[in-house]
Coordinates of C-alpha atoms and ligand atoms in Angstrom, one line a residue:
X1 CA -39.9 -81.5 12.5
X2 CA -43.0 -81.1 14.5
X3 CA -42.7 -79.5 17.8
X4 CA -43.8 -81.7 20.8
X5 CA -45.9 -80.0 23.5
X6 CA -46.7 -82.2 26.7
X7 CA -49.1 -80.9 28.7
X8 CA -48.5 -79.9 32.2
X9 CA -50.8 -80.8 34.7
X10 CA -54.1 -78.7 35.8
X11 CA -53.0 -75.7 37.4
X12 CA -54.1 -72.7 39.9
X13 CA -51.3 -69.7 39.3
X14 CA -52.0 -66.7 41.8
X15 CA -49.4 -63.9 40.0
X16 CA -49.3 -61.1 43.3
X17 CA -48.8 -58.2 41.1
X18 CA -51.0 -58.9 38.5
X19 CA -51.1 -55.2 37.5
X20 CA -47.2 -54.6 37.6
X21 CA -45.3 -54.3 34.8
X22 CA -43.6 -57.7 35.0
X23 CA -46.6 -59.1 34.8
X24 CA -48.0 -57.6 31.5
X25 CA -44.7 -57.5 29.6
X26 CA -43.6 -61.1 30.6
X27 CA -45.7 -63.7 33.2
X28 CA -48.8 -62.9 31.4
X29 CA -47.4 -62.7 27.5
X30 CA -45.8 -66.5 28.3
X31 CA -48.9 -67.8 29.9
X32 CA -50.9 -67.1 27.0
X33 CA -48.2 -68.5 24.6
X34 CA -48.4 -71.4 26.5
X35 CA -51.8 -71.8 26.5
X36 CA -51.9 -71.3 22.7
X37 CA -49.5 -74.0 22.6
X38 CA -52.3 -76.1 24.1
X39 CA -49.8 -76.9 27.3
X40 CA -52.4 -75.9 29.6
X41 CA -55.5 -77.7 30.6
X42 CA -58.5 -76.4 30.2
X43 CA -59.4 -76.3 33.4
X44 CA -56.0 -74.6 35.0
X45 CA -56.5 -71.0 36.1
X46 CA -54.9 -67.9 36.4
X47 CA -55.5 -65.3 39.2
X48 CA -54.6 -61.7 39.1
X49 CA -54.0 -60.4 42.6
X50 CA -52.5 -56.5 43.3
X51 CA -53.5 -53.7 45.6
X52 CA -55.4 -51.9 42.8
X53 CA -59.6 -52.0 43.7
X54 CA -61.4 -53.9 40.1
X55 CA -63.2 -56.5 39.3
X56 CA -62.2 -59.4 37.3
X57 CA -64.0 -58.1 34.1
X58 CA -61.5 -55.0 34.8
X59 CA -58.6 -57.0 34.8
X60 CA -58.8 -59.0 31.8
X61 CA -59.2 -55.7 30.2
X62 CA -56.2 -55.0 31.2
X63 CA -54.8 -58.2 30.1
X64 CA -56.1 -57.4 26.8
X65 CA -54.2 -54.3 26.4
X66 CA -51.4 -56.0 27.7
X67 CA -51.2 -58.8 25.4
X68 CA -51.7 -56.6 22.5
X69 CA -48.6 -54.3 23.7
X70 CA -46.3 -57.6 24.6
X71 CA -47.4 -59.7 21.9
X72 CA -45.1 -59.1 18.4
X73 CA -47.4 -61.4 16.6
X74 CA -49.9 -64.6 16.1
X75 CA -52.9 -63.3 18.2
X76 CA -56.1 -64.6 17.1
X77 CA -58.7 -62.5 19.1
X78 CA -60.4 -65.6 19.7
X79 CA -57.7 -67.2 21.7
X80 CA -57.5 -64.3 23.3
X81 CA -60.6 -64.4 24.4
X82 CA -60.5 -67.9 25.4
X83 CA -57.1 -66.8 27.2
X84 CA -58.9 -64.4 28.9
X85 CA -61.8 -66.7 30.5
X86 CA -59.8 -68.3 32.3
X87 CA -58.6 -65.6 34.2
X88 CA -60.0 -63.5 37.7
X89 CA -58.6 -61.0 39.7
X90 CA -58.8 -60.6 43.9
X91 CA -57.6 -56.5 44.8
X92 CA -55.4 -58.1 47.9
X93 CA -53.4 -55.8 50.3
X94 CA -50.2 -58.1 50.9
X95 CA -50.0 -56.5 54.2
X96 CA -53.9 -56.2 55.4
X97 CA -56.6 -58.5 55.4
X98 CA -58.7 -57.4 52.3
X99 CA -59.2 -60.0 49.5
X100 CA -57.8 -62.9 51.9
X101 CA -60.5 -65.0 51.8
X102 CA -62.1 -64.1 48.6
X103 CA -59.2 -65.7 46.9
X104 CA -59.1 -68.3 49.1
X105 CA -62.7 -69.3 48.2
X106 CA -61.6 -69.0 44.1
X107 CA -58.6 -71.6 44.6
X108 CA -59.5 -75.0 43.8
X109 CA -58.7 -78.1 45.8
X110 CA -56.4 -80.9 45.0
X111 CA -54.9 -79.3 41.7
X112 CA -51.5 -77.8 41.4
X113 CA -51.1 -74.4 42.9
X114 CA -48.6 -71.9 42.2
X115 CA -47.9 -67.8 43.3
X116 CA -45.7 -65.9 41.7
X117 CA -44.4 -63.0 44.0
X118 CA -44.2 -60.4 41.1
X119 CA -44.3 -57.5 44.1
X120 CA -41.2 -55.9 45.9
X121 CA -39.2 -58.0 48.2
X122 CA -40.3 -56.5 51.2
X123 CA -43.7 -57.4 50.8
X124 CA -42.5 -61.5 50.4
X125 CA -43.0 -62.4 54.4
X126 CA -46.3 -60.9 54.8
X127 CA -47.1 -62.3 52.0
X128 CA -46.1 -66.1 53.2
X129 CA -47.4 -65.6 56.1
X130 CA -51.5 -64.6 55.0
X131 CA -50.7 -67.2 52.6
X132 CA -50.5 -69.5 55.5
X133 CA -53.4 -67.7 57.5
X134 CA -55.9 -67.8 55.1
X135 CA -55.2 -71.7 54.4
X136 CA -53.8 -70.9 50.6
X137 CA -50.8 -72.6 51.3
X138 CA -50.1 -76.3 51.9
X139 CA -47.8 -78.2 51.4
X140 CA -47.8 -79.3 48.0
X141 CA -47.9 -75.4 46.8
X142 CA -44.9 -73.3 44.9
X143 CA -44.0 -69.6 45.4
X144 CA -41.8 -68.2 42.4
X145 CA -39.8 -65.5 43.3
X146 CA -38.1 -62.7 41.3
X147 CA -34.8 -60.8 41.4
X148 CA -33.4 -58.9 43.1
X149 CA -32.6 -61.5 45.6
X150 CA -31.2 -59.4 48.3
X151 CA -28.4 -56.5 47.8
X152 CA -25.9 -58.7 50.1
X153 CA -25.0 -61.8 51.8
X154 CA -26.9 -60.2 54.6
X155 CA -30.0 -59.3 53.1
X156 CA -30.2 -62.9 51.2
X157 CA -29.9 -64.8 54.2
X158 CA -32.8 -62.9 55.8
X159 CA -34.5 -63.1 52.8
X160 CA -34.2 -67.1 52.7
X161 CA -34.8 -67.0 56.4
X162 CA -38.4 -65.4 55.6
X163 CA -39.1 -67.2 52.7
X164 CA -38.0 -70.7 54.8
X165 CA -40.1 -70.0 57.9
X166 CA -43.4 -70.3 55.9
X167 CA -41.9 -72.6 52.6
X168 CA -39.4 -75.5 52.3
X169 CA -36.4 -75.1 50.0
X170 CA -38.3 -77.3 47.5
X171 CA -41.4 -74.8 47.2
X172 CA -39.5 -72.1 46.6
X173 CA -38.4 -71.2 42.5
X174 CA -36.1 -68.5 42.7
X175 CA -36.4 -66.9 38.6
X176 CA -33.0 -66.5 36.8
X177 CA -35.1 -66.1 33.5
X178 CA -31.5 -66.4 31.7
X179 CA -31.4 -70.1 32.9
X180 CA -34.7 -70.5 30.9
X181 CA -32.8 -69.4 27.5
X182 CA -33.1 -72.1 25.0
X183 CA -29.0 -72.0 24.1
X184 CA -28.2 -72.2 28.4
X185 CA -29.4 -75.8 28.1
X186 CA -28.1 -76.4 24.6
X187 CA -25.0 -75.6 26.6
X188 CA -25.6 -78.9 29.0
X189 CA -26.7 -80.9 25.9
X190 CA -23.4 -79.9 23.8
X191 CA -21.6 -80.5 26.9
X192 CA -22.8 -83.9 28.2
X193 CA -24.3 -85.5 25.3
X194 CA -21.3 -85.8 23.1
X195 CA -18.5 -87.0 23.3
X196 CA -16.7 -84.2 21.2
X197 CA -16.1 -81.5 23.8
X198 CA -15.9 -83.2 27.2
X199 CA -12.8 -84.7 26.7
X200 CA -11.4 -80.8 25.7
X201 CA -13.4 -79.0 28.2
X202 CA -10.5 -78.4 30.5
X203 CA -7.2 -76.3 31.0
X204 CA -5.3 -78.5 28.9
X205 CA -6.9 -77.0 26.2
X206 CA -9.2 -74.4 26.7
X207 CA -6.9 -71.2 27.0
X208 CA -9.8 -69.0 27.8
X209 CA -13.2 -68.7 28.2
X210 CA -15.0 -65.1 27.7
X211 CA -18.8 -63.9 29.0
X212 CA -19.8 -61.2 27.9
X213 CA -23.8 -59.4 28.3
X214 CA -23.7 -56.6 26.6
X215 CA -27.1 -54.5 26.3
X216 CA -27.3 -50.9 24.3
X217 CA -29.9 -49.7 26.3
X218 CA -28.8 -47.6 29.4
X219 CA -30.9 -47.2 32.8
X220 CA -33.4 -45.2 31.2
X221 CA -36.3 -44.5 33.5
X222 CA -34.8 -47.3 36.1
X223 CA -31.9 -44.6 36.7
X224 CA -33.2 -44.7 40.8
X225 CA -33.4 -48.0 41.3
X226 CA -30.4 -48.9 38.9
X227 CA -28.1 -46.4 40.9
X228 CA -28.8 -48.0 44.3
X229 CA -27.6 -51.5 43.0
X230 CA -24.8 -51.0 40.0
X231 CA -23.9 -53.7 37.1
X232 CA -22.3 -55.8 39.9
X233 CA -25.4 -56.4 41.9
X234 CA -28.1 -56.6 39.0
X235 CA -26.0 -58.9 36.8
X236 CA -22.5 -60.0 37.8
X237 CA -24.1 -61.9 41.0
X238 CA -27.0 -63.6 39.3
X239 CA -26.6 -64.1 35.4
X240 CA -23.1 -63.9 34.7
X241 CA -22.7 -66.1 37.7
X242 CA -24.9 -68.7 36.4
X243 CA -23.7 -68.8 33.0
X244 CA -20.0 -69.2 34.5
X245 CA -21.5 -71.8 36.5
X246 CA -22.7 -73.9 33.7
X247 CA -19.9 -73.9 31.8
X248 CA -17.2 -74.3 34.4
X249 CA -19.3 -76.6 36.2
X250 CA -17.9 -80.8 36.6
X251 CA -20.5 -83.2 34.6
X252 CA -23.6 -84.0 37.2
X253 CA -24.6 -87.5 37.7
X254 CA -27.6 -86.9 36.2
X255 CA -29.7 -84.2 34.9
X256 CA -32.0 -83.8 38.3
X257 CA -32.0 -80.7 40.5
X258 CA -29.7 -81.0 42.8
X259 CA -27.3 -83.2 40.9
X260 CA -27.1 -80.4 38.7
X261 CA -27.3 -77.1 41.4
X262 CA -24.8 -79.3 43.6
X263 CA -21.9 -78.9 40.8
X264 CA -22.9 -75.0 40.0
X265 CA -22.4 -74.5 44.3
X266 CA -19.4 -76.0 43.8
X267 CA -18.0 -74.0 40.9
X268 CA -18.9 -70.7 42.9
X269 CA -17.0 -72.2 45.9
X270 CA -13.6 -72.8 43.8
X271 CA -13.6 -68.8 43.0
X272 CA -10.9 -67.1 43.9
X273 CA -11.1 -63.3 45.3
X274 CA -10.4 -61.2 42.4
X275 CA -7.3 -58.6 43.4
X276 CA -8.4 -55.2 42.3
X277 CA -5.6 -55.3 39.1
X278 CA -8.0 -58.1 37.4
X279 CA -11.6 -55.9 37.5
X280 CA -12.8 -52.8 36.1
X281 CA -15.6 -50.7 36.4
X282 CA -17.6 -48.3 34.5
X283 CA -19.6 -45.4 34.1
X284 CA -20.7 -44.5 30.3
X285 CA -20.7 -40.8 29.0
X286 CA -22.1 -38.7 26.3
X287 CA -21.0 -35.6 24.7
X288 CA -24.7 -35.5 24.2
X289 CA -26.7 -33.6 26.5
X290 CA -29.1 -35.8 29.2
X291 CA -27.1 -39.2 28.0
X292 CA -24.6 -39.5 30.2
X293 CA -24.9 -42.0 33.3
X294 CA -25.0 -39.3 35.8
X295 CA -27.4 -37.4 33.6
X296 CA -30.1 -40.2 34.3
X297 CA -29.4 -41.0 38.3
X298 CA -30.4 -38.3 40.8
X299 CA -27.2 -38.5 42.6
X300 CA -24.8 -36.4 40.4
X301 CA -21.7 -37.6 41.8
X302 CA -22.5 -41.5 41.8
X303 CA -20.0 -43.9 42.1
X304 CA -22.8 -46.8 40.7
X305 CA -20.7 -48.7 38.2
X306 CA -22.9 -49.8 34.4
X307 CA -20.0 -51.6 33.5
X308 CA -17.8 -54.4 35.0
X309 CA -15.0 -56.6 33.3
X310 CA -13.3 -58.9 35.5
X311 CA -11.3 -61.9 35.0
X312 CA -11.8 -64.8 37.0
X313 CA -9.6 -68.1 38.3
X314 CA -11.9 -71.6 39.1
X315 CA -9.5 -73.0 41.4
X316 CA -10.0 -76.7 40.6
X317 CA -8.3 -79.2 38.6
X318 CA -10.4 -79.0 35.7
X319 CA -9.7 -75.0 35.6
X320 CA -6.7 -74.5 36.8
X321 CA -4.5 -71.5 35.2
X322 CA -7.5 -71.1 32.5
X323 CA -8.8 -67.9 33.1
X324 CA -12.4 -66.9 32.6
X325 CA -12.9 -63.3 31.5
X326 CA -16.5 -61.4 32.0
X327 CA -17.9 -58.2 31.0
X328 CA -21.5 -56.6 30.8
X329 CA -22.5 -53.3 30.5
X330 CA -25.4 -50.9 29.7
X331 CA -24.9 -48.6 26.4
X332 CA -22.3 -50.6 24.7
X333 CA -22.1 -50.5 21.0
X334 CA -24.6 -53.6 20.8
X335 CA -27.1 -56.2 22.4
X336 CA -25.0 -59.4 22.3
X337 CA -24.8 -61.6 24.9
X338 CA -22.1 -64.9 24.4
X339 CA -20.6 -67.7 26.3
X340 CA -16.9 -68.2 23.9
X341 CA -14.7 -71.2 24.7
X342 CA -11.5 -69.8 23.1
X343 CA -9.2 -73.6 22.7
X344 CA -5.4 -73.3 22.9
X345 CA -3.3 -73.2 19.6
X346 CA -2.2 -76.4 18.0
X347 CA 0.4 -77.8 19.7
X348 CA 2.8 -77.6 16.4
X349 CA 1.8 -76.2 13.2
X350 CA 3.0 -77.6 10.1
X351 CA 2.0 -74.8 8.1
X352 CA 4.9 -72.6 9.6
X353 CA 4.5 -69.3 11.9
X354 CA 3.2 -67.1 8.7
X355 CA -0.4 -68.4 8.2
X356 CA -0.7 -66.8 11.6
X357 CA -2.4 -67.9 14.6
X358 CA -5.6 -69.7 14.3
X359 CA -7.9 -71.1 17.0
X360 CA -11.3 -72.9 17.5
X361 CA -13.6 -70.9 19.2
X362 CA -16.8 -72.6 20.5
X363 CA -19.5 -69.2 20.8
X364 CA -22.7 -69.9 22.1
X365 CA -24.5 -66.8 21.2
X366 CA -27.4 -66.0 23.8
X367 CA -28.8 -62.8 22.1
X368 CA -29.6 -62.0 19.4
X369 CA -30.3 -64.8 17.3
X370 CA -29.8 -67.9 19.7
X371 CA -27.5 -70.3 18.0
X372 CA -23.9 -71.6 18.6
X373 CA -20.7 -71.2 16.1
X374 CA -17.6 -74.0 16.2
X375 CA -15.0 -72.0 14.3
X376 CA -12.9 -74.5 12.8
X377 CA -9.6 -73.8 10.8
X378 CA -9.8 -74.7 6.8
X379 CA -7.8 -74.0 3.6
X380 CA -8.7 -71.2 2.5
X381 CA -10.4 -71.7 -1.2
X382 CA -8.4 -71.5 -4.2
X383 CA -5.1 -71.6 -5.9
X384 CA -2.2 -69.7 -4.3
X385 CA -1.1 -72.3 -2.2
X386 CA -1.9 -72.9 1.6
X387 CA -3.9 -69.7 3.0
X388 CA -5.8 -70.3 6.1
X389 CA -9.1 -69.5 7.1
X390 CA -10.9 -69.6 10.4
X391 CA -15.0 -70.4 9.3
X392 CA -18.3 -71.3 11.6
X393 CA -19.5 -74.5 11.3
X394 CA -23.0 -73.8 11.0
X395 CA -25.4 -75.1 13.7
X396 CA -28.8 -72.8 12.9
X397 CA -30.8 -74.4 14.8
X398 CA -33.4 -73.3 12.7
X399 CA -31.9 -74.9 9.5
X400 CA -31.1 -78.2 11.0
X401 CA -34.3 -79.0 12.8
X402 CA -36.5 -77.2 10.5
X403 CA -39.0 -74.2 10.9
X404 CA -40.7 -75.2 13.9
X405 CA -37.3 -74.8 16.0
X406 CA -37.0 -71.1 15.8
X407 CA -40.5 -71.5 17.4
X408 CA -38.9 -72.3 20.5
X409 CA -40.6 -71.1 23.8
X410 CA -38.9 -68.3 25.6
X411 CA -37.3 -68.2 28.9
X412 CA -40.3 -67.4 30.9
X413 CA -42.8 -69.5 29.2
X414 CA -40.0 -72.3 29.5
X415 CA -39.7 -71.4 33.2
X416 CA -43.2 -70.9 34.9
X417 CA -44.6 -74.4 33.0
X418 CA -41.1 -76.0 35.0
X419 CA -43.1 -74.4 38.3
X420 CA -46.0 -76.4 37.3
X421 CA -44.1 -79.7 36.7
X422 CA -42.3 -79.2 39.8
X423 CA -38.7 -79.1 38.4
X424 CA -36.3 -76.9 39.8
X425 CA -33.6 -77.6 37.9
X426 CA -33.5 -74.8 35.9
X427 CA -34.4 -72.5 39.4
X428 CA -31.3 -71.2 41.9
X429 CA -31.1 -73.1 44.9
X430 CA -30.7 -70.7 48.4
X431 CA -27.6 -72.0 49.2
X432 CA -25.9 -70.8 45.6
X433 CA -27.9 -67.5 46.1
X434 CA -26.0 -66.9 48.9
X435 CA -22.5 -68.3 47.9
X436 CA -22.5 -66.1 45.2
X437 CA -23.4 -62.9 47.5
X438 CA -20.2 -63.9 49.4
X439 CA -18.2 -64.0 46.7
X440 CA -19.5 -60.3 45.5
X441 CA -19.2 -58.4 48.9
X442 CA -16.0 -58.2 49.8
X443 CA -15.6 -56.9 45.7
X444 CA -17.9 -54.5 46.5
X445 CA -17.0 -53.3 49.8
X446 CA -13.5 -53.1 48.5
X447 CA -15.1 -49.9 46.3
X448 CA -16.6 -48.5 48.9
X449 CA -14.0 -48.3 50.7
X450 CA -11.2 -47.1 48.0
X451 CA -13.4 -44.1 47.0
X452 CA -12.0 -44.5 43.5
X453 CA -14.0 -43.5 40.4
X454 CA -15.2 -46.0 37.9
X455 CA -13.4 -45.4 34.6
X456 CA -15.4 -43.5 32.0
X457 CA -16.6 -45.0 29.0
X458 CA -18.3 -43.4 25.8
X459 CA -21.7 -44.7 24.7
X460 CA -22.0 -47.2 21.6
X461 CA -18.4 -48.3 22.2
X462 CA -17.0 -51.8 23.7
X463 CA -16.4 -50.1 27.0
X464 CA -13.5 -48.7 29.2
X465 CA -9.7 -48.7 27.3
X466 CA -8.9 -50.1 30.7
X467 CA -11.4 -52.9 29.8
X468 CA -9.4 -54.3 26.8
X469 CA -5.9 -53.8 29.1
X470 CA -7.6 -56.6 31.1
X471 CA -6.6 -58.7 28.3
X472 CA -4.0 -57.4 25.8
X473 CA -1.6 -57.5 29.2
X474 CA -1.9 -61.0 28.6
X475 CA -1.7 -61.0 25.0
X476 CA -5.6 -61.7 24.0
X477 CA -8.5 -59.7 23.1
X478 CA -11.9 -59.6 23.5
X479 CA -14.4 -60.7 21.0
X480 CA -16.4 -58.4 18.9
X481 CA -19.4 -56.8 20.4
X482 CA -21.8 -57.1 17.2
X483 CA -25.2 -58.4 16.6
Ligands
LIG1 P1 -44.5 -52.7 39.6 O1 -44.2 -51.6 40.6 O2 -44.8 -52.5 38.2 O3 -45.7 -53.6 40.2 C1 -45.9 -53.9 41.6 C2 -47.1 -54.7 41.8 O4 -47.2 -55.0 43.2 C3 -48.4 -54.0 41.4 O5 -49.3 -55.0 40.8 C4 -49.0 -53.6 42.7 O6 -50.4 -53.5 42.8 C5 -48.5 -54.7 43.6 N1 -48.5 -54.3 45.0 C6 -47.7 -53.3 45.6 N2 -48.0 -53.3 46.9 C7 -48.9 -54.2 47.2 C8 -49.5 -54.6 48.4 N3 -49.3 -54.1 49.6 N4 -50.4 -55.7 48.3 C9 -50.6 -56.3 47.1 N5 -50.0 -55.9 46.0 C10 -49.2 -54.9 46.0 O7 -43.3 -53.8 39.8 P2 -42.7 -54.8 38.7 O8 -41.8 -54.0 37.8 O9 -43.8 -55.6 38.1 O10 -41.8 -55.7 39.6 C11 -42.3 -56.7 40.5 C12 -41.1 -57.5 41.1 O11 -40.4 -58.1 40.1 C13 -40.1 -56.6 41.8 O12 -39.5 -57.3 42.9 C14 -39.0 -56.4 40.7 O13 -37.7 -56.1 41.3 C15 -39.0 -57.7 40.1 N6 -38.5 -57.7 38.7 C16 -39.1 -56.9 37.7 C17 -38.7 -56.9 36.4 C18 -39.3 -56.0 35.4 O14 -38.9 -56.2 34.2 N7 -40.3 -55.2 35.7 C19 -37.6 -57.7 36.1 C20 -37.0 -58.5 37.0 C21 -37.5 -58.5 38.3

């Protein structure tokens, strides 16, 4: 199969923090896979633009270096240097004057313009509003903007507020790069492209579905910032919220923005509050020295939970009585990050009660390894009479569509060329931004107030034993944590 790459229009990207970290290790990275793909014209142009004094010769220095840290493989110097041409760099003070009209004079009329807001929050408003001043901004312009978005309802709305004063709501692409994954829309394409699942996808027969986004890494040198906002804040309310969404959601009317954010809003609407019996929280430990959680956050006596597991009631008639069980957590045992649709039993077995229980599990394995698994019950092979045997069908993607589909783009290259197309579909809306901060607060609040301490949980294992109670009470288990 060859791969198909249509181009995207020509282009003007302003990336405000052009010198920060998210910038080397992923905006630029993507860009220049992107343009090795041949997606961008040869005309569009990127624009570095950070508080740091240099000159554009400086920068793609830096983007050199950059690329060569972020890049695992396939690149040429010479498209780097091509890359590299099409790139300046404006020092800009988000909150002064300096560089304002400088890269006002290098941005190109009548061409596509995007800024990326790859700079703390708090600088977003003075950044829309120089925008404005300086005549960078019409109407026709994007802003992409990065999480955190907020640390509350509150803060969210305010933050929308700002970003609403200067932008309208279809301007504005609010990055959940996890949206971007290649197996999140295979997710929408198994769903509503066959007829196979739809017909199952409901609590007749799904007896559970389980989310899990499990990372081995711990806070590491994010320890201040990673304290002040716990697993809850930094990936309960976005990612596991929009993967829930997605799966959970009812099938759009089409596959257009709204259509499609309309039934996610709706999802997060039909959640019930979770009573404090169904979640538990964590805080992972070492018996060696300088790996514990509190080890690596300056407050020594921090509450911050690096683990949550939750289960989760959709009210709705699609959902009703199905439960959907979530987890994530920094230092578990491995990176693995799965959507599982766990179907009910057959309703009568004919094979007695002693080949045991077997079930077909629909896994749609995020990272590592993007793929999906339909486990399907078989005979086991060989004589000995009727043994059964629970096996993947196998849906590599890599092996079905041949080698150019493990090529696939990753979420941010996937993501900022859907800025320059002007599709938001695959962007959060403000209205589920904030619905899913009012579904999070009171949880959080509720710890606050209790005073409790998250339960303890040993690094490189599956988590809390409380963790696993969540479902053995109910006589399941979680799947394995492997990669
Ligand atoms: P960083 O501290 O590495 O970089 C900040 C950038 O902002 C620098 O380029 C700096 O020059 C620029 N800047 C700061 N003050 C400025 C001012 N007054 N005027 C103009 N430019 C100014 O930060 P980062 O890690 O790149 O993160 C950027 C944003 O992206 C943050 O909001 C962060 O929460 C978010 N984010 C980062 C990551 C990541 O992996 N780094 C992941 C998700 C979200």
């Amino acid at each position: 199969m060859v791969s198909r790459v249509i181009p995207v229009e020509d282009f003007d990207l302003v990336i405000f923090g052009g010198t920060g970290d998210l910038a080397r290790r992923k905006i630029l990275p993507a860009l220049f896979r992107r343009f090795q793909a041949g997606q961008m014209t040869p005309e569009s142009r990127i624009v570095g633009a950070a508080r740091s004094e240099m000159d554009s010769a400086g920068y793609r220095k830096d983007v050199r270096a950059a690329l060569e840290e972020f890049l695992d493989k396939d690149r040429p110097k010479a498209e780097i240097d091509d890359f590299l041409e099409r790139i300046d760099y404006v020092a800009v003070d988000a909150t002064g004057d300096g560089g304002w009209d400088e890269l006002s004079k290098l941005l190109r009329k009548g061409v596509t313009r995007a800024f990326y807001f790859s700079v703390a929050p708090s600088l977003f408003g003075a950044l829309a509003e120089r925008l404005h001043q300086h005549g960078c901004a019409g109407p026709k312009c994007r802003i992409v903007v990065e999480k955190p978005f907020g640390r509350d309802l509150h803060s969210a709305r305010e933050l929308n507020k700002t970003l609403r004063d200067h932008f309208s709501e279809n301007q504005i692409y609010r990055i959940d790069h996890y949206l971007g994954k290649e197996t999140v829309q295979n997710l929408m394409a198994v769903r509503f492209g066959n007829v196979l699942f739809e017909p199952l996808w409901n609590a007749h027969y799904v007896d559970h579905v389980q989310i899990t986004v499990a990372e081995s890494v711990g806070v590491d040198g994010r320890g201040a910032y990673y304290d002040k906002s716990g697993a809850m804040r930094d990936m309960v309310q976005n990612h596991l919220m929009q993967l829930l969404c997605l799966t959970a959601m009812e099938p759009p009317a089409r596959f257009s923005p709204d259509a499609v954010r309309d039934e996610k809003l709706k999802v997060i609407r039909a959640l019930e509050a979770v009573p404090p019996a169904d979640i538990v929280r964590g805080q992972y430990v070492s018996k060696s020295k300088g790996e514990s959680y509190l080890d690596q956050v300056e407050d020594p006596g921090s509450r911050t939970e690096s683990f949550v597991a939750m289960k989760l009631q959709v009210s709705n008639w699609r959902w009703a009585g199905t439960p959907f069980y979530l987890r994530t957590g920094k230092r578990l045992k491995a990176r693995h990050t799965e959507i599982a649709v766990i179907f009910k039993d057959a309703p009568h077995s004919i094979f007695g009660q002693s080949l045991g229980r077997h079930r077909n599990v629909l896994a749609i394995r995020l990272q590592p390894n993007e793929g999906m698994d339909l486990f399907v019950t078989i005979k086991e092979p060989g004589p000995g009479g009727m043994r059964l045997v629970d096996v993947p069908l196998d849906m590599t993607f890599a092996d079905a569509l041949g080698p150019d589909a493990a090529d696939v783009p990753d979420a941010y290259e996937r993501l900022i060329m859907d800025v320059i197309r002007g599709d938001q579909t695959l962007f959060m809306r403000g209205d589920e931004v904030e619905a899913a901060w009012a579904w999070t607060d009171p949880i959080i609040e509720g710890w606050e107030d209790t005073g409790d301490r998250p339960k303890t949980y040993e690094v490189d294992s599956t988590g809390p034993e409380e963790a696993a109670m969540l479902l053995h009470r109910e006589g399941r288990r979680w799947r394995e944590i492997a990669n």
